JSON list of C-alpha atoms in Angstrom, two decimals:
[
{"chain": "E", "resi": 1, "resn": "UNK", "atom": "CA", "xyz": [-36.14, -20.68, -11.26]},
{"chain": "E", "resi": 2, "resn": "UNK", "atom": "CA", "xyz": [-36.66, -17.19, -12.71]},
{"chain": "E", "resi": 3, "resn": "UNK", "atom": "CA", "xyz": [-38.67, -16.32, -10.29]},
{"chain": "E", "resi": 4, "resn": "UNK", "atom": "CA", "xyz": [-36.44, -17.63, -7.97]},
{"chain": "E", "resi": 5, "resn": "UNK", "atom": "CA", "xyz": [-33.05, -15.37, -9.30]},
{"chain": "E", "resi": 6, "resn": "UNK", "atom": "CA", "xyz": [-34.77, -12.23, -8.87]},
{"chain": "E", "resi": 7, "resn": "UNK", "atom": "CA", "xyz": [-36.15, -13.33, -5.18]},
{"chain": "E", "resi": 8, "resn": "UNK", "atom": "CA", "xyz": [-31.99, -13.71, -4.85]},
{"chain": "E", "resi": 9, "resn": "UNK", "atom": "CA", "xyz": [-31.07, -10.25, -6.66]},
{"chain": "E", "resi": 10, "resn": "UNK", "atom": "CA", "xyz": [-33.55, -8.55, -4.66]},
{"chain": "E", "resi": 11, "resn": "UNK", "atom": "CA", "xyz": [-32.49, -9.50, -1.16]},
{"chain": "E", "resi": 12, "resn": "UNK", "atom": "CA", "xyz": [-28.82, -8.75, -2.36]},
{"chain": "E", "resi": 13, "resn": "UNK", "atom": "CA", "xyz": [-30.04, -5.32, -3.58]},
{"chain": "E", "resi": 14, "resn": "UNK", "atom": "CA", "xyz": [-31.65, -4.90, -0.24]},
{"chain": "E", "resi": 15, "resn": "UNK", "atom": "CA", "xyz": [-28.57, -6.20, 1.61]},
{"chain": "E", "resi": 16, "resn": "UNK", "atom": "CA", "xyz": [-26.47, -3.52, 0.22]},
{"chain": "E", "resi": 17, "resn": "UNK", "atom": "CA", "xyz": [-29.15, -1.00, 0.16]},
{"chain": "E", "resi": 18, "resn": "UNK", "atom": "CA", "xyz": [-29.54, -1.50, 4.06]},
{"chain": "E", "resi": 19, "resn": "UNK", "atom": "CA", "xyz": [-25.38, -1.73, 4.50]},
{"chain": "E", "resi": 20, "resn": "UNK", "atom": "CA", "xyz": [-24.88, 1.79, 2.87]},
{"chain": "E", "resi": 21, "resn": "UNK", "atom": "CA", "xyz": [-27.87, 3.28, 5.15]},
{"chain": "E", "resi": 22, "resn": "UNK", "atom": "CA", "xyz": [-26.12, 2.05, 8.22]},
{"chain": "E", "resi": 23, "resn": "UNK", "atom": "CA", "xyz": [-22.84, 4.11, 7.51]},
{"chain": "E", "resi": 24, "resn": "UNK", "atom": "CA", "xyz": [-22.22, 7.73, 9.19]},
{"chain": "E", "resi": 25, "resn": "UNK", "atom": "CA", "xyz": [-21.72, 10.11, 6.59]},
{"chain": "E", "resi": 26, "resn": "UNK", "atom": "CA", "xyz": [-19.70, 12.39, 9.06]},
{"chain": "E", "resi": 27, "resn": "UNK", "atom": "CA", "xyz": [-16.93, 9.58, 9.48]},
{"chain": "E", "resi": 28, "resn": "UNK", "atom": "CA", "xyz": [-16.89, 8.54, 5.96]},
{"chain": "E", "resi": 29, "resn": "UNK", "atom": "CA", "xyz": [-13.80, 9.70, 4.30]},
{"chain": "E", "resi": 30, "resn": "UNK", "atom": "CA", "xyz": [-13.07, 10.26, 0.31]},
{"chain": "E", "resi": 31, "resn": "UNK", "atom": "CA", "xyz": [-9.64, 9.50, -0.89]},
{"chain": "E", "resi": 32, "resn": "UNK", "atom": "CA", "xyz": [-9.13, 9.77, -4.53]},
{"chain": "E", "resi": 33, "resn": "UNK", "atom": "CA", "xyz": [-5.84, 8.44, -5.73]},
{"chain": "E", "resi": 34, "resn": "UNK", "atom": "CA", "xyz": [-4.93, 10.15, -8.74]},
{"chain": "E", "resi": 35, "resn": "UNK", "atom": "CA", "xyz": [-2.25, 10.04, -12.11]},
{"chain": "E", "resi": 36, "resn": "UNK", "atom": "CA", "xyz": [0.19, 12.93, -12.57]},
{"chain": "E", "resi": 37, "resn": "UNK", "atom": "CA", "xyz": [-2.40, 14.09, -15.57]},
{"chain": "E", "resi": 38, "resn": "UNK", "atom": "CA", "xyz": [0.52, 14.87, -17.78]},
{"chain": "E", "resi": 39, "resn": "UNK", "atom": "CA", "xyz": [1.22, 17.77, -15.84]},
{"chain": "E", "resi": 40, "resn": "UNK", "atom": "CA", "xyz": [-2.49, 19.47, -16.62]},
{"chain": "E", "resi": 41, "resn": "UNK", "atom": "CA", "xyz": [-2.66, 21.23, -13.55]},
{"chain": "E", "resi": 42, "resn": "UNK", "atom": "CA", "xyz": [-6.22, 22.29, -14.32]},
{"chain": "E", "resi": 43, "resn": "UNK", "atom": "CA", "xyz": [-7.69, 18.59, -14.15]},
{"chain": "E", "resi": 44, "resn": "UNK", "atom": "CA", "xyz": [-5.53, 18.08, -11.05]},
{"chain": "E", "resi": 45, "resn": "UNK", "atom": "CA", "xyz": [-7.49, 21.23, -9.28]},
{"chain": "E", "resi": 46, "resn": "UNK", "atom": "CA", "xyz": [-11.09, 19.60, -10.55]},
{"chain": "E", "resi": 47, "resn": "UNK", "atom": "CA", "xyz": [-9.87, 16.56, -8.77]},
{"chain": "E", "resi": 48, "resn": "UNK", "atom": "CA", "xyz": [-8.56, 18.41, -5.57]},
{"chain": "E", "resi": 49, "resn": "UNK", "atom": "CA", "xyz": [-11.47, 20.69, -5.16]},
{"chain": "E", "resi": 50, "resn": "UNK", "atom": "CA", "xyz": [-14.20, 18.04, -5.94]},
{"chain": "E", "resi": 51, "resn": "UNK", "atom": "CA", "xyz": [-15.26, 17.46, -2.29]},
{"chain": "E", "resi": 52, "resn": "UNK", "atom": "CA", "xyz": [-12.37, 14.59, -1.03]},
{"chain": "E", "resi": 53, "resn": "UNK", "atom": "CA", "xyz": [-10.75, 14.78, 1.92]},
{"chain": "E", "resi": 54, "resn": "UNK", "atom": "CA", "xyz": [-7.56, 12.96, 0.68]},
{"chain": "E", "resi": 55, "resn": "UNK", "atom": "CA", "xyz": [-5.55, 13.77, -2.70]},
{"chain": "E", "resi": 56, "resn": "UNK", "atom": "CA", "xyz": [-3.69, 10.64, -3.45]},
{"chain": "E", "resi": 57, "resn": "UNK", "atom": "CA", "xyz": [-0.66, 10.33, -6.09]},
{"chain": "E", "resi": 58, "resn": "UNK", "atom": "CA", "xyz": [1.87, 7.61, -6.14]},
{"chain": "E", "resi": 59, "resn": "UNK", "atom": "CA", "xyz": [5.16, 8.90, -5.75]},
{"chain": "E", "resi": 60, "resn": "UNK", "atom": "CA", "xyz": [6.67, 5.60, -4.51]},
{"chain": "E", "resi": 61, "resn": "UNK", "atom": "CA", "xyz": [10.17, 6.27, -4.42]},
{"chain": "E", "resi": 62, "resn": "UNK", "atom": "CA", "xyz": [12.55, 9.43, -3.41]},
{"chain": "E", "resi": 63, "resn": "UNK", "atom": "CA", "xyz": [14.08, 11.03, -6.40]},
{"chain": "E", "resi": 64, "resn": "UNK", "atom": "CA", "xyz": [17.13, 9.89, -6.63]},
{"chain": "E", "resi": 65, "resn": "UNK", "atom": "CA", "xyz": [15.67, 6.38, -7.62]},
{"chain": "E", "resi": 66, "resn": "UNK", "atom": "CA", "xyz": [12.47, 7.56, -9.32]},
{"chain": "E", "resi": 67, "resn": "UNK", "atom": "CA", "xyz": [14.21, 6.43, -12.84]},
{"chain": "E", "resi": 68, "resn": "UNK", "atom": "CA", "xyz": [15.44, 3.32, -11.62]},
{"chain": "E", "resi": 69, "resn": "UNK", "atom": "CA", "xyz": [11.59, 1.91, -10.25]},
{"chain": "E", "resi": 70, "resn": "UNK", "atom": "CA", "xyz": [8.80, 4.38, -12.31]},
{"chain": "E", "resi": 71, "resn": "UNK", "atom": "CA", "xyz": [7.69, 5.17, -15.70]},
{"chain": "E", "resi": 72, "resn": "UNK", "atom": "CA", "xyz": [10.29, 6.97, -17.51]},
{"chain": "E", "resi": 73, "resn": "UNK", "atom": "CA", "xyz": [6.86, 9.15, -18.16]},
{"chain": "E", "resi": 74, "resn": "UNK", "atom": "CA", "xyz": [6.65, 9.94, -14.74]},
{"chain": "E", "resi": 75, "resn": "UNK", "atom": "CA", "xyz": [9.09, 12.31, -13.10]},
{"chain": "E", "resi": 76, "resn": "UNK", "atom": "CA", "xyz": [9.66, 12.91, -9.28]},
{"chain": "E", "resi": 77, "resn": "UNK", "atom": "CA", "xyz": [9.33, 16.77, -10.28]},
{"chain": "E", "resi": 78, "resn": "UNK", "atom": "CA", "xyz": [6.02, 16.70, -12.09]},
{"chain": "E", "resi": 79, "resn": "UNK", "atom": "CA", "xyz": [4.20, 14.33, -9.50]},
{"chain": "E", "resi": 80, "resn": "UNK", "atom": "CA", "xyz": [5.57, 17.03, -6.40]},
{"chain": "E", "resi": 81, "resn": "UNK", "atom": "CA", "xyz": [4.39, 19.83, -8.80]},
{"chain": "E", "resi": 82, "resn": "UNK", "atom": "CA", "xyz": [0.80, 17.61, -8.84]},
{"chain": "E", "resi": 83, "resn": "UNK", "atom": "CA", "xyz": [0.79, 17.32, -5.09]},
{"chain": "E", "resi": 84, "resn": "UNK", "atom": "CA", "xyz": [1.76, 20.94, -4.46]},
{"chain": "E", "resi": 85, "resn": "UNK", "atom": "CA", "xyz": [-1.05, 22.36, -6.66]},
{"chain": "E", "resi": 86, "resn": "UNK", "atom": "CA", "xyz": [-3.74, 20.37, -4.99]},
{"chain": "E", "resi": 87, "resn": "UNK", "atom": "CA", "xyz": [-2.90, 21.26, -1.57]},
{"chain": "E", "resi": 88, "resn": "UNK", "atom": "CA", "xyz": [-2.35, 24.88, -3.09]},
{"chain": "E", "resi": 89, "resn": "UNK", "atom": "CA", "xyz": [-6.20, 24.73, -4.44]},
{"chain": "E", "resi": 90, "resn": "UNK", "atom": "CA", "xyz": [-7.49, 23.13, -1.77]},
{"chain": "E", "resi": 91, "resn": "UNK", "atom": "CA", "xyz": [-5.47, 23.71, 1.72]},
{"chain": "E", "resi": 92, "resn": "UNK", "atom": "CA", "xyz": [-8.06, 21.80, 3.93]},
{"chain": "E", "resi": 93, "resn": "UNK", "atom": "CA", "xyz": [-7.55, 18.29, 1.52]},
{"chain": "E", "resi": 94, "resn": "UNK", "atom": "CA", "xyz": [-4.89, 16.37, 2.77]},
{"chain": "E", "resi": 95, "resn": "UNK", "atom": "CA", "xyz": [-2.44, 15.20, 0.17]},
{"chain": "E", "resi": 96, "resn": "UNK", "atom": "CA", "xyz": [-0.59, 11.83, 0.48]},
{"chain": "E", "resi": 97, "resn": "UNK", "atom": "CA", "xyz": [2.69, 11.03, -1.84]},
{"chain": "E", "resi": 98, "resn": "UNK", "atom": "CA", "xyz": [2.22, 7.16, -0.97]},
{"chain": "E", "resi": 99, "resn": "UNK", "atom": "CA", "xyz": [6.00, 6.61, -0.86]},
{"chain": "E", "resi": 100, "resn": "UNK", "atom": "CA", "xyz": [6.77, 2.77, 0.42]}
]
């Protein structure tokens, strides 16, 4: 039965192995979706400058509401001050406020 299990964990290893091979690096797109940091702008610009293509931070609400629905931690000022330093660091990275 052993002997069996790792028959199974191998072909699953191989399975995955052979599904990673079979993507195309050149459409393969890196979104990382990120927290405000506490306003540490220098982890923000290791995250924006770390080879993504997309710099994700939930905003999820305009400002007027931002109280209201997030995190009294979280202010609609710090997380546009995030978003505007990682597109100022990294111009080519998209950024994306994920409002809903």
């Amino acid at each position: 039965q052993q002997q069996q299990q790792q028959q199974d964990d191998s072909n699953t290893t191989a399975g995955a192995t052979a599904g990673v091979g079979a993507v195309d690096m050149d459409e393969l797109w890196i979104e990382a979706l990120t927290p405000d940091f506490q306003g540490q702008l220098e982890l923000v610009e290791q995250v924006a400058t770390s080879g993504l293509h997309v710099y994700a931070h939930n905003v999820e609400t305009v400002e007027r509401l931002t109280p209201r629905v997030r995190d009294r931690r979280a202010t609609y000022a710090q997380s546009m001050r995030v978003l505007e330093h990682a597109k100022h660091v990294a111009p080519h990275v998209l950024t994306n406020p994920s409002i809903r």
